[in-house]
Amino acid sequence: MPFPTKLTVPLLDGELVRLEPLGRQHAADLAVAAEEDRASYRFTWVPRAETVGDYIDEQLARAAAGSLMPYAQVDKASGCAVGATAYWDPRLWPDRDELCAVEVGFTWLAASAQGSGLNTEAKFLLFAHAFEQWQVARVDLKTDARNQRSRAAIERVGARFEGVLRCWSRSWTPNEEASLRDSAMYSVLASEWPACRVRLQTKLTTGHRGHDSAESR
């Protein structure tokens, strides 16, 4: 199901991170970011430096099909793109061309940007826009059920664990390319967003940002 055509990909600007619509102009920065230290990418789709161009083209193709709104995560201190994230998997209200739910995913950050607060602020910006501008009923997040680092990061931003769906989506783990993974499912509901908003703002203002992590889709 595509995003409603009336929705655009807005630039989302915070204190630490600027979420810019992903484009080929981000390729050089992302090639550097992706190769810093790949230890945290075991469960996550992160391109190698030599495939960043193809990665961007794939994401832009999904965007053209209406299933994805991809972003580069730009570190405002350096001006460099240090990762990516996206809105995707839009669902519409029955018989209405209006968004009722969306997922935040395809998220990864360079090793040097993890733990910096960029992930926390990026989630704040994405959630706030979805709930306050698009008026969605829920925002979804999911990750490989084995990815304890990612699951902890998702829980720290205030998302609620809903369960594990077995053999739910493709695995991004090396040597599992033809396999399906178990996906841990999380969500934030519109009714939970005010409390989640306060929680994220407190983390950002007090510096208790936790350990940002890469998150698979």
Short mmCIF file of C-alpha atoms in Angstrom, two decimals:
data_model
loop_
_atom_site.label_atom_id
_atom_site.label_comp_id
_atom_site.label_asym_id
_atom_site.label_seq_id
_atom_site.Cartn_x
_atom_site.Cartn_y
_atom_site.Cartn_z
CA MET A 1 0.00 0.00 0.00
CA PRO A 2 1.53 3.38 -0.98
CA PHE A 3 1.66 6.58 1.02
CA PRO A 4 -1.14 9.02 0.17
CA THR A 5 0.05 11.15 -2.74
CA LYS A 6 -0.65 14.35 -0.79
CA LEU A 7 2.14 13.47 1.70
CA THR A 8 5.64 14.69 1.00
CA VAL A 9 9.02 13.82 2.51
CA PRO A 10 9.68 16.75 4.87
CA LEU A 11 13.09 17.77 6.14
CA LEU A 12 13.09 17.18 9.90
CA ASP A 13 15.50 19.37 11.83
CA GLY A 14 16.64 18.94 15.44
CA GLU A 15 19.46 20.15 17.64
CA LEU A 16 21.77 17.20 16.98
CA VAL A 17 20.50 15.64 13.78
CA ARG A 18 18.91 16.79 10.55
CA LEU A 19 16.90 14.20 8.66
CA GLU A 20 17.26 15.01 4.96
CA PRO A 21 15.40 13.16 2.20
CA LEU A 22 17.90 10.54 1.04
CA GLY A 23 19.64 11.27 -2.23
CA ARG A 24 22.76 10.44 -4.19
CA GLN A 25 24.44 13.51 -2.71
CA HIS A 26 24.75 11.53 0.54
CA ALA A 27 26.64 8.62 -1.05
CA ALA A 28 30.20 9.68 -0.21
CA ASP A 29 29.42 10.35 3.46
CA LEU A 30 27.44 7.13 3.86
CA ALA A 31 30.24 5.10 2.30
CA VAL A 32 32.57 6.36 5.03
CA ALA A 33 29.99 5.92 7.80
CA ALA A 34 29.15 2.35 6.81
CA GLU A 35 32.77 1.21 7.06
CA GLU A 36 33.75 2.75 10.42
CA ASP A 37 33.10 -0.36 12.49
CA ARG A 38 30.61 -2.97 11.32
CA ALA A 39 30.43 -4.92 14.58
CA SER A 40 26.91 -3.66 15.37
CA TYR A 41 25.52 -4.46 11.90
CA ARG A 42 25.17 -8.22 12.27
CA PHE A 43 21.37 -8.16 11.99
CA THR A 44 20.91 -4.99 9.96
CA TRP A 45 20.99 -4.10 6.26
CA VAL A 46 23.90 -1.69 5.95
CA PRO A 47 25.66 -1.32 2.59
CA ARG A 48 29.37 -1.72 2.06
CA ALA A 49 31.19 1.37 0.78
CA GLU A 50 31.24 0.01 -2.77
CA THR A 51 27.49 -0.71 -2.79
CA VAL A 52 26.21 2.56 -1.29
CA GLY A 53 25.14 3.82 -4.71
CA ASP A 54 23.07 0.69 -5.31
CA TYR A 55 21.64 0.95 -1.78
CA ILE A 56 20.47 4.51 -2.41
CA ASP A 57 19.01 3.54 -5.79
CA GLU A 58 17.05 0.70 -4.15
CA GLN A 59 15.66 3.02 -1.49
CA LEU A 60 14.74 5.64 -4.08
CA ALA A 61 12.97 2.96 -6.12
CA ARG A 62 10.91 2.05 -3.06
CA ALA A 63 10.20 5.74 -2.56
CA ALA A 64 9.05 6.07 -6.18
CA ALA A 65 6.69 3.12 -5.63
CA GLY A 66 5.22 4.92 -2.61
CA SER A 67 6.20 2.36 0.02
CA LEU A 68 9.07 4.26 1.64
CA MET A 69 10.16 7.76 2.69
CA PRO A 70 13.94 7.41 3.19
CA TYR A 71 16.20 9.82 5.04
CA ALA A 72 19.88 10.42 5.54
CA GLN A 73 20.78 11.16 9.16
CA VAL A 74 23.06 14.19 9.09
CA ASP A 75 25.15 15.00 12.15
CA LYS A 76 24.69 18.75 12.55
CA ALA A 77 28.03 19.14 14.34
CA SER A 78 30.01 17.83 11.36
CA GLY A 79 27.54 18.37 8.53
CA CYS A 80 28.13 14.78 7.40
CA ALA A 81 25.59 12.05 6.77
CA VAL A 82 26.26 9.35 9.37
CA GLY A 83 23.42 6.92 8.73
CA ALA A 84 19.95 6.41 7.37
CA THR A 85 16.38 5.83 8.50
CA ALA A 86 12.91 5.86 6.94
CA TYR A 87 9.18 5.85 7.22
CA TRP A 88 7.79 2.80 5.48
CA ASP A 89 4.99 0.23 5.26
CA PRO A 90 2.16 2.81 5.31
CA ARG A 91 -1.35 1.63 6.15
CA LEU A 92 -4.47 3.63 5.38
CA TRP A 93 -7.76 3.93 7.20
CA PRO A 94 -10.44 1.68 5.62
CA ASP A 95 -12.07 3.45 2.66
CA ARG A 96 -10.04 6.63 3.29
CA ASP A 97 -6.94 7.99 1.61
CA GLU A 98 -5.50 8.92 4.99
CA LEU A 99 -2.61 7.36 6.88
CA CYS A 100 -3.52 5.42 10.03
CA ALA A 101 -0.18 3.72 10.75
CA VAL A 102 3.42 3.76 9.60
CA GLU A 103 6.65 2.00 10.50
CA VAL A 104 9.97 3.61 11.35
CA GLY A 105 12.77 1.39 10.11
CA PHE A 106 15.71 0.86 7.74
CA THR A 107 17.72 2.56 10.50
CA TRP A 108 21.49 2.46 10.91
CA LEU A 109 24.17 4.74 12.28
CA ALA A 110 27.94 4.89 11.99
CA ALA A 111 29.73 3.48 15.02
CA SER A 112 30.95 6.96 16.04
CA ALA A 113 27.36 8.29 16.05
CA GLN A 114 25.96 5.52 18.23
CA GLY A 115 25.50 6.65 21.83
CA SER A 116 25.60 10.31 20.77
CA GLY A 117 21.88 11.02 21.08
CA LEU A 118 21.33 11.21 17.31
CA ASN A 119 19.17 8.09 17.29
CA THR A 120 17.07 9.35 20.20
CA GLU A 121 16.47 12.71 18.55
CA ALA A 122 15.81 11.13 15.15
CA LYS A 123 13.11 8.95 16.71
CA PHE A 124 11.66 12.00 18.43
CA LEU A 125 11.47 13.90 15.13
CA LEU A 126 9.97 10.96 13.22
CA PHE A 127 7.43 10.12 15.90
CA ALA A 128 6.42 13.76 16.41
CA HIS A 129 5.82 14.32 12.71
CA ALA A 130 3.84 11.09 12.34
CA PHE A 131 1.61 11.70 15.35
CA GLU A 132 1.27 15.48 15.28
CA GLN A 133 1.23 16.24 11.56
CA TRP A 134 -0.06 13.06 9.95
CA GLN A 135 -2.27 12.18 12.94
CA VAL A 136 -1.48 8.46 12.76
CA ALA A 137 -2.96 6.02 15.26
CA ARG A 138 0.28 4.10 15.71
CA VAL A 139 3.94 3.93 14.78
CA ASP A 140 5.54 0.51 14.40
CA LEU A 141 9.12 -0.65 14.86
CA LYS A 142 10.57 -4.12 14.44
CA THR A 143 13.92 -5.84 14.56
CA ASP A 144 15.47 -9.28 14.40
CA ALA A 145 14.35 -11.03 17.60
CA ARG A 146 17.98 -11.98 18.30
CA ASN A 147 19.16 -8.37 18.19
CA GLN A 148 19.14 -7.58 21.90
CA ARG A 149 21.03 -4.29 21.42
CA SER A 150 18.42 -3.00 18.98
CA ARG A 151 15.52 -4.25 21.09
CA ALA A 152 16.89 -2.44 24.14
CA ALA A 153 17.29 0.77 22.12
CA ILE A 154 13.70 0.53 20.84
CA GLU A 155 12.38 -0.03 24.36
CA ARG A 156 14.35 2.95 25.66
CA VAL A 157 12.55 5.32 23.29
CA GLY A 158 9.24 4.20 24.81
CA ALA A 159 7.92 1.66 22.32
CA ARG A 160 5.93 -1.26 23.71
CA PHE A 161 6.86 -4.86 22.92
CA GLU A 162 3.99 -6.69 21.21
CA GLY A 163 5.50 -10.11 20.61
CA VAL A 164 7.62 -12.09 18.19
CA LEU A 165 6.33 -13.06 14.76
CA ARG A 166 8.07 -16.23 13.66
CA CYS A 167 9.62 -16.40 10.18
CA TRP A 168 8.14 -12.97 9.52
CA SER A 169 10.61 -11.27 7.21
CA ARG A 170 13.90 -11.79 5.43
CA SER A 171 17.07 -12.10 7.45
CA TRP A 172 19.87 -9.57 6.96
CA THR A 173 22.38 -11.70 8.84
CA PRO A 174 25.39 -12.80 6.75
CA ASN A 175 24.94 -16.29 5.27
CA GLU A 176 21.20 -16.17 5.97
CA GLU A 177 20.23 -14.31 2.81
CA ALA A 178 17.74 -17.00 1.76
CA SER A 179 16.25 -17.39 5.24
CA LEU A 180 13.39 -15.81 7.15
CA ARG A 181 13.95 -14.35 10.59
CA ASP A 182 11.79 -14.04 13.69
CA SER A 183 10.84 -10.36 14.13
CA ALA A 184 10.32 -8.66 17.49
CA MET A 185 7.44 -6.21 17.06
CA TYR A 186 7.03 -2.90 18.89
CA SER A 187 4.69 0.07 18.67
CA VAL A 188 3.76 3.46 20.07
CA LEU A 189 0.07 4.39 19.99
CA ALA A 190 -1.31 7.90 19.62
CA SER A 191 -2.63 7.70 23.19
CA GLU A 192 0.89 6.83 24.40
CA TRP A 193 2.66 9.53 22.41
CA PRO A 194 2.33 12.38 25.00
CA ALA A 195 4.13 10.31 27.65
CA CYS A 196 6.64 9.02 25.10
CA ARG A 197 7.26 12.60 23.94
CA VAL A 198 8.11 13.71 27.49
CA ARG A 199 10.36 10.68 27.93
CA LEU A 200 12.34 11.42 24.78
CA GLN A 201 12.60 15.14 25.54
CA THR A 202 13.89 14.34 29.03
CA LYS A 203 16.54 12.02 27.61
CA LEU A 204 17.66 14.70 25.18
CA THR A 205 17.75 17.57 27.67
CA THR A 206 19.43 15.64 30.48
CA GLY A 207 21.90 13.75 28.31
CA HIS A 208 20.61 10.33 29.41
CA ARG A 209 20.42 9.08 25.85
CA GLY A 210 21.31 5.45 26.32
CA HIS A 211 23.18 3.46 23.70
CA ASP A 212 21.91 4.31 20.23
CA SER A 213 21.83 1.27 18.01
CA ALA A 214 21.31 0.27 14.44
CA GLU A 215 17.85 -1.17 13.89
CA SER A 216 16.75 -3.50 11.17
CA ARG A 217 13.38 -3.28 9.50
#
